[in-house]
mmCIF file of C-alpha atoms in Angstrom:
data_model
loop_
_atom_site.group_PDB
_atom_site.id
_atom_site.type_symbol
_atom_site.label_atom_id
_atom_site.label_comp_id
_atom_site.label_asym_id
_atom_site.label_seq_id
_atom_site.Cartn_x
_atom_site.Cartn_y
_atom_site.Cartn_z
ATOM 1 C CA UNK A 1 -84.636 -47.827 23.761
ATOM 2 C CA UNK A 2 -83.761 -47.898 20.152
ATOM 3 C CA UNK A 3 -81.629 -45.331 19.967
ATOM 4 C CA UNK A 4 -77.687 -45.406 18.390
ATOM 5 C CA UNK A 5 -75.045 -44.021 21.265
ATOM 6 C CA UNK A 6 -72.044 -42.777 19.335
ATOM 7 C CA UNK A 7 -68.687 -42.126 20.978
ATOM 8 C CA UNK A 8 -66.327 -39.702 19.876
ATOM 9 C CA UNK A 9 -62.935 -37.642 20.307
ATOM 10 C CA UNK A 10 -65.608 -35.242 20.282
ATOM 11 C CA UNK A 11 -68.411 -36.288 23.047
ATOM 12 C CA UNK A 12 -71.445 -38.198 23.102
ATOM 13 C CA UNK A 13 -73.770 -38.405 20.079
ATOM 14 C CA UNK A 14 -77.324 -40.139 20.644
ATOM 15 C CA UNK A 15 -79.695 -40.559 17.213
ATOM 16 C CA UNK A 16 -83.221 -41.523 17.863
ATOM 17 C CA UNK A 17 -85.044 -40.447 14.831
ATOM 18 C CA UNK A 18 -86.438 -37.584 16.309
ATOM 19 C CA UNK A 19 -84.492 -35.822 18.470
ATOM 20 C CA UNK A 20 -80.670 -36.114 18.157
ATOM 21 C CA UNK A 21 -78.241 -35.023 21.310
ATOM 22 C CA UNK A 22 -74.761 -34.254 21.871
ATOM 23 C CA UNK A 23 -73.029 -34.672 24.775
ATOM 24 C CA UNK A 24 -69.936 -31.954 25.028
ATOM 25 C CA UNK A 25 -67.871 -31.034 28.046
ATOM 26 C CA UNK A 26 -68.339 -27.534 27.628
ATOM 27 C CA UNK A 27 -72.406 -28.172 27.383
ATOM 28 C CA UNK A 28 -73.329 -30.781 29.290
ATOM 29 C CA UNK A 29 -72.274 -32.479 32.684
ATOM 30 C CA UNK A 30 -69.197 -34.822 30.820
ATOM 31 C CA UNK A 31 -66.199 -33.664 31.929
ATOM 32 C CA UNK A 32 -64.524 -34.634 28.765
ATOM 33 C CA UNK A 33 -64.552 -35.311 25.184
ATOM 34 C CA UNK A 34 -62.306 -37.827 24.677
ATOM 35 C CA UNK A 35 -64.924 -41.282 24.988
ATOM 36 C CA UNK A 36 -62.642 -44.428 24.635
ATOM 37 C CA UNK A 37 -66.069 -46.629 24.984
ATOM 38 C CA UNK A 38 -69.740 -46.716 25.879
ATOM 39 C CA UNK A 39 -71.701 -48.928 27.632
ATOM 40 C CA UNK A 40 -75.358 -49.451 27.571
ATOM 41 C CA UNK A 41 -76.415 -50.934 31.204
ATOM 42 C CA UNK A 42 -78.581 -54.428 30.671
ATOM 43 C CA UNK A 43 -80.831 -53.392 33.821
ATOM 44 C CA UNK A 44 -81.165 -49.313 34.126
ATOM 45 C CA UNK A 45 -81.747 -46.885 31.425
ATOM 46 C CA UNK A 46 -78.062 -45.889 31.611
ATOM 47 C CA UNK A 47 -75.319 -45.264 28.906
ATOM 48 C CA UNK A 48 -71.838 -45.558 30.932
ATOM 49 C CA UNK A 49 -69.323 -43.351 29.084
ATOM 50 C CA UNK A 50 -65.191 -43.946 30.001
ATOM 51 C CA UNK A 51 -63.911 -41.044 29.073
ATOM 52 C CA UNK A 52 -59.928 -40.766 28.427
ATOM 53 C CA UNK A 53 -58.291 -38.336 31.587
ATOM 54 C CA UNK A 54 -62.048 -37.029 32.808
ATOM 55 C CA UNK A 55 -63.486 -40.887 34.832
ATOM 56 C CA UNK A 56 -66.583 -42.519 34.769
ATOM 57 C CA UNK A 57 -69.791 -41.153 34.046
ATOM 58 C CA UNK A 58 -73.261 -42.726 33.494
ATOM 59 C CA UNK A 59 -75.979 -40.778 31.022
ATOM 60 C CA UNK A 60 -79.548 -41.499 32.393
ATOM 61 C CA UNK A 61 -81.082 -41.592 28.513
ATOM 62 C CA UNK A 62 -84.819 -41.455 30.672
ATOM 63 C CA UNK A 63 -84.230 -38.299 32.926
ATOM 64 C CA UNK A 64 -80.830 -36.696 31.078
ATOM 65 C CA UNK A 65 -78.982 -36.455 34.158
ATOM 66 C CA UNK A 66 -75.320 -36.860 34.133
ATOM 67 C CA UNK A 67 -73.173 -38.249 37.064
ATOM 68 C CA UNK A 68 -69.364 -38.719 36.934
ATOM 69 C CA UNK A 69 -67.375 -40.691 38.928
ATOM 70 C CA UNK A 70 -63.569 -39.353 39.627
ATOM 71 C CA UNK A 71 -60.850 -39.954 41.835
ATOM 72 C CA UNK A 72 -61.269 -38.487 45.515
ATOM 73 C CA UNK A 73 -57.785 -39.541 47.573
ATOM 74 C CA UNK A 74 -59.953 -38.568 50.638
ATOM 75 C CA UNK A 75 -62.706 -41.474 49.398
ATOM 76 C CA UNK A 76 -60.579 -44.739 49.350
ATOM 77 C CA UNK A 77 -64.495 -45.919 48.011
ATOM 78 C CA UNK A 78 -64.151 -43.752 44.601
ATOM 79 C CA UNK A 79 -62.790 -44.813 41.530
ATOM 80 C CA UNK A 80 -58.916 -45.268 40.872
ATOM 81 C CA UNK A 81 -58.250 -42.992 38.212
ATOM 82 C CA UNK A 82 -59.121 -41.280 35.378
ATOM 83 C CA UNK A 83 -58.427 -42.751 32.241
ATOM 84 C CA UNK A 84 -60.761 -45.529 32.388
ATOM 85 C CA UNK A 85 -60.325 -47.883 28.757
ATOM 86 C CA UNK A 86 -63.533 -50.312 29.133
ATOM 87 C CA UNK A 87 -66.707 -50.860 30.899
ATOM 88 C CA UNK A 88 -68.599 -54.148 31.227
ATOM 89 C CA UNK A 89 -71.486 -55.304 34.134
ATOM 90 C CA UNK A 90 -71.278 -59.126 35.872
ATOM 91 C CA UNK A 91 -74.145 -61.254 36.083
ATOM 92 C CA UNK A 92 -75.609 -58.865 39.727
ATOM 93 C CA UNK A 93 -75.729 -55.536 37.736
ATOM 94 C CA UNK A 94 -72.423 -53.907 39.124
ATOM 95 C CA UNK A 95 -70.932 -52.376 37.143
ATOM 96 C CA UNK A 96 -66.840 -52.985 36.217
ATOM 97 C CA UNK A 97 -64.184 -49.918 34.729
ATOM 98 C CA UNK A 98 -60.879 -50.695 34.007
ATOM 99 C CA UNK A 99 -58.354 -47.505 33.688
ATOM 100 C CA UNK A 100 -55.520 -47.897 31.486
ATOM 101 C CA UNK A 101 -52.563 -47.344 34.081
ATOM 102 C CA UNK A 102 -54.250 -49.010 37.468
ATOM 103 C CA UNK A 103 -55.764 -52.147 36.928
ATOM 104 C CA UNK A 104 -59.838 -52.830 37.310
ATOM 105 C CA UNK A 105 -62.611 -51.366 39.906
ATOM 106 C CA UNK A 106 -66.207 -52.869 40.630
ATOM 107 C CA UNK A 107 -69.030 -50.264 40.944
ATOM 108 C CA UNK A 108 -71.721 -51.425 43.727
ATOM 109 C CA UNK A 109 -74.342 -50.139 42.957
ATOM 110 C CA UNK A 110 -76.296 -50.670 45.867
ATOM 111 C CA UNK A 111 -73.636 -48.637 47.903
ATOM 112 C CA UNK A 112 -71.990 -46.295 45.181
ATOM 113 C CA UNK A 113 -68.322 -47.214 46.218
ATOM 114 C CA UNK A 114 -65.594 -49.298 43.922
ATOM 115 C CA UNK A 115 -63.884 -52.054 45.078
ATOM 116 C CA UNK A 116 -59.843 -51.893 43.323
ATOM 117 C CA UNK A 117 -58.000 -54.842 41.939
ATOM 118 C CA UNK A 118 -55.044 -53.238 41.261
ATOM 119 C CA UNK A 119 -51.664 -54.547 38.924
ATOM 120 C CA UNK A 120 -48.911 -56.049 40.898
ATOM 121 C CA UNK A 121 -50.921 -56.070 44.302
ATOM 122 C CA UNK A 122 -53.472 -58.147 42.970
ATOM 123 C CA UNK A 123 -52.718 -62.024 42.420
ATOM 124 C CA UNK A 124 -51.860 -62.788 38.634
ATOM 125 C CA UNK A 125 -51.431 -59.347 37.791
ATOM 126 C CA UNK A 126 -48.077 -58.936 36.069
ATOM 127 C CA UNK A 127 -48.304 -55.209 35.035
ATOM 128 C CA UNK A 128 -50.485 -51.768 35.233
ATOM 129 C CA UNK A 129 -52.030 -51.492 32.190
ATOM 130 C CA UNK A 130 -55.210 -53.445 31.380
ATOM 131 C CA UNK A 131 -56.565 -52.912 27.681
ATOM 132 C CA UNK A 132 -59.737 -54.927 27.849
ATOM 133 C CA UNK A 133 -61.606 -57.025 30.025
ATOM 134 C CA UNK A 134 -65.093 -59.234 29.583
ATOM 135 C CA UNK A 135 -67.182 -60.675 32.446
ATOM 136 C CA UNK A 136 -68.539 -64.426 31.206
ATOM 137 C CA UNK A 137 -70.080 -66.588 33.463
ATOM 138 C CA UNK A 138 -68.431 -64.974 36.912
ATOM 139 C CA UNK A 139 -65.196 -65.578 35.353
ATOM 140 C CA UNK A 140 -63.376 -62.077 34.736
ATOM 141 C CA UNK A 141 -61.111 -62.480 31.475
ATOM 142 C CA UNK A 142 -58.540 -59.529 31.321
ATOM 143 C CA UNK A 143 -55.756 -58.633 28.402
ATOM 144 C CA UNK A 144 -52.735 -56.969 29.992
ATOM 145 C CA UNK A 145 -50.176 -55.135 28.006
ATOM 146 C CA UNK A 146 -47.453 -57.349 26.725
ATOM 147 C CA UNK A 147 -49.227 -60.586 28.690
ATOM 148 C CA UNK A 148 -51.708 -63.309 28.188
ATOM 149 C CA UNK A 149 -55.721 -63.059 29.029
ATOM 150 C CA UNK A 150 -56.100 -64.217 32.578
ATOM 151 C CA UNK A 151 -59.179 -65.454 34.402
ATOM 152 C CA UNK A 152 -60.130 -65.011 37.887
ATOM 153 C CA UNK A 153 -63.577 -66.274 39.682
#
């Protein structure tokens, strides 16, 4: 929408020439400062925000309303963990988070609920902690710690 998304140790910052907004914990629905990387969704007006030890959340720039996803060990549906590192959507709109101790999950969209590829229970996982990840073509490329890029269909 032509705005600049800016993600801090700090919050949220948006700039659009007219108005400028901040995103806190303390004053908005984030339930953290600590952004390790935005997203801006291809097909909704959403900004995804990973946030280091506070999950998931998704800034609708249109309406202003703020929803986090966060673990729920009732919810086997809900997201992993936490500390999600990276965010990235595949070629149908959902949306992918990886966390930086338990591997990747897949947002549908359609149903709300995360599907989890976790490290060492998934095939050609050789350890937890997955630094970045890119979606290409339904291929899923992913950089481990201390291991090679892999790529699964």
């Amino acid at each position: 929408n032509g705005s600049v998304w800016v993600g801090t140790e700090e919050g949220v910052n948006c700039f659009d020439c007219i108005d400028n907004t901040t995103y806190y914990k303390h004053s908005s629905e984030l339930r953290g400062n600590e952004v390790n990387f935005l997203y801006a969704d291809r097909i909704r007006p959403y900004i995804w925000v990973a946030v280091r030890h506070a999950g998931l959340s998704r800034i609708n720039y249109e309406s202003g309303e703020i929803v986090t996803y966060f673990p729920d060990k009732e919810n086997p549906g809900s997201i992993i963990n936490d500390d999600i590192t990276y965010v990235d959507q595949d070629e149908n709109g959902d949306i992918w988070a990886s966390s930086f101790s338990r591997g990747i999950d897949k947002l549908d969209m359609e149903k709300g609920t995360f599907t989890h590829y976790i490290p060492l229970e998934t095939k050609g996982f050789s350890n937890h902690s997955v630094h970045a990840f890119k979606i290409h073509e339904n291929h899923l490329y992913i950089g481990l710690l201390f291991d090679i890029i892999l790529s699964l269909s």
